[in-house]
Amino acid sequence: MLMAMIENIYETMNLRITETAFELHLRKIYPTRNILSMRETETVSGQDCLDVQKKTDGSVNIIGEVATDPVASWMIQSAQVASKFTLFTHHAKTFPDLVTALRNSMLRAGVFKDEKTAEEQVVQVLNFDIHLVKDFRGKRYIERVTECIPVEERNEYTFDHRKEKTLEGKMNKFMDNATVFFTKTTNRELFKHRNVLEYQDGRYVLTNPISEANIQAMRNNMDTSDIEGFDNFLERNWGIKSKSIMEEETSTTVVKKRGRKAKTQ
């Protein structure tokens, strides 16, 4: 599937491939594309390959398979800097398992020491998970497309204790803030995940709309014709209107009202 997805990436985007063993062979499949493929050797590490790729004007980084802890570290790096987006494959069964596996790889590789910090970095680079399955009859299909939504930390503390005139009231307000603090420290939710597309009873069903943040990010990386088609898709299936369409409708309404006022005067 990763090979087929390349066809839908704009040809103006340069592709940078990092693999532990050459398996994709994308330069043979897409000979007209600007593709640079690298793999580690006994004398050149995968990290060195990634460092070189950062200086080659790449738009899309592709990691063949995240199967080891160092490769997971390369994926996080490439997704954070030096590319518009990163594609990679993994064998996690569920989306929470994917986050946990990548987090543990970051910890074992020594990139991070704290679990929460490692998980935050993983969640920030995961946007969509396309999960493929193979049933016992040998049929391969996309089971679901899951979106990852990072949970923003909010300042929920209050200063209402200043308004309290009794010691008991001040202590109650302090305990409220303490409860919020310990909840964030011990049981903080870092992300939410929801299925955008699911395979149900032999057909694909759209279940949940894409988040506003990802919609805007997707529109910012499309050409004009694709933006129009994407906006129509959102409005047709989820009733979502993009901000640009809403602004155009608002400006049109204002102009018409002004025109009527001028005509009346």
CSV table of N, CA, C and O in Angstrom, one decimal, residues 18-25 38-40 64-65:
chain,number,residue,atom,x,y,z
A,18,THR,N,14.4,6.1,3.7
A,18,THR,CA,15.3,5.5,4.6
A,18,THR,C,14.8,4.1,4.9
A,18,THR,O,13.7,3.9,5.4
A,19,GLU,N,15.7,3.1,4.6
A,19,GLU,CA,15.3,1.7,4.9
A,19,GLU,C,16.5,1.0,5.5
A,19,GLU,O,17.6,1.3,5.3
A,20,THR,N,16.1,0.0,6.3
A,20,THR,CA,17.2,-0.9,6.8
A,20,THR,C,17.6,-2.0,5.8
A,20,THR,O,18.7,-2.5,5.8
A,21,ALA,N,16.7,-2.3,4.9
A,21,ALA,CA,16.9,-3.1,3.7
A,21,ALA,C,16.1,-2.7,2.6
A,21,ALA,O,14.9,-2.3,2.8
A,22,PHE,N,16.6,-2.6,1.4
A,22,PHE,CA,15.9,-2.1,0.2
A,22,PHE,C,14.7,-3.0,-0.1
A,22,PHE,O,14.9,-4.1,-0.6
A,23,GLU,N,13.5,-2.5,0.1
A,23,GLU,CA,12.3,-3.3,-0.2
A,23,GLU,C,11.3,-2.6,-1.1
A,23,GLU,O,10.5,-3.2,-1.8
A,24,LEU,N,11.3,-1.2,-1.0
A,24,LEU,CA,10.2,-0.5,-1.7
A,24,LEU,C,10.5,-0.4,-3.2
A,24,LEU,O,9.6,-0.4,-4.0
A,25,HIS,N,11.8,-0.2,-3.5
A,25,HIS,CA,12.2,0.0,-5.0
A,25,HIS,C,11.4,1.0,-5.7
A,25,HIS,O,10.9,0.9,-6.8
A,38,MET,N,18.2,5.6,0.7
A,38,MET,CA,19.4,5.3,1.5
A,38,MET,C,19.1,4.1,2.5
A,38,MET,O,18.0,3.9,2.9
A,39,ARG,N,20.1,3.4,2.8
A,39,ARG,CA,20.1,2.4,3.8
A,39,ARG,C,21.4,2.4,4.6
A,39,ARG,O,22.4,2.8,4.1
A,40,GLU,N,21.3,2.0,5.8
A,40,GLU,CA,22.5,1.9,6.6
A,40,GLU,C,23.4,0.8,6.2
A,40,GLU,O,23.0,-0.3,5.7
A,64,GLY,N,10.8,2.9,5.6
A,64,GLY,CA,10.3,1.6,5.1
A,64,GLY,C,9.5,0.8,6.2
A,64,GLY,O,8.3,0.5,5.9
A,65,GLU,N,10.1,0.5,7.3
A,65,GLU,CA,9.4,-0.2,8.3
A,65,GLU,C,10.0,0.1,9.7
A,65,GLU,O,11.2,0.0,9.9
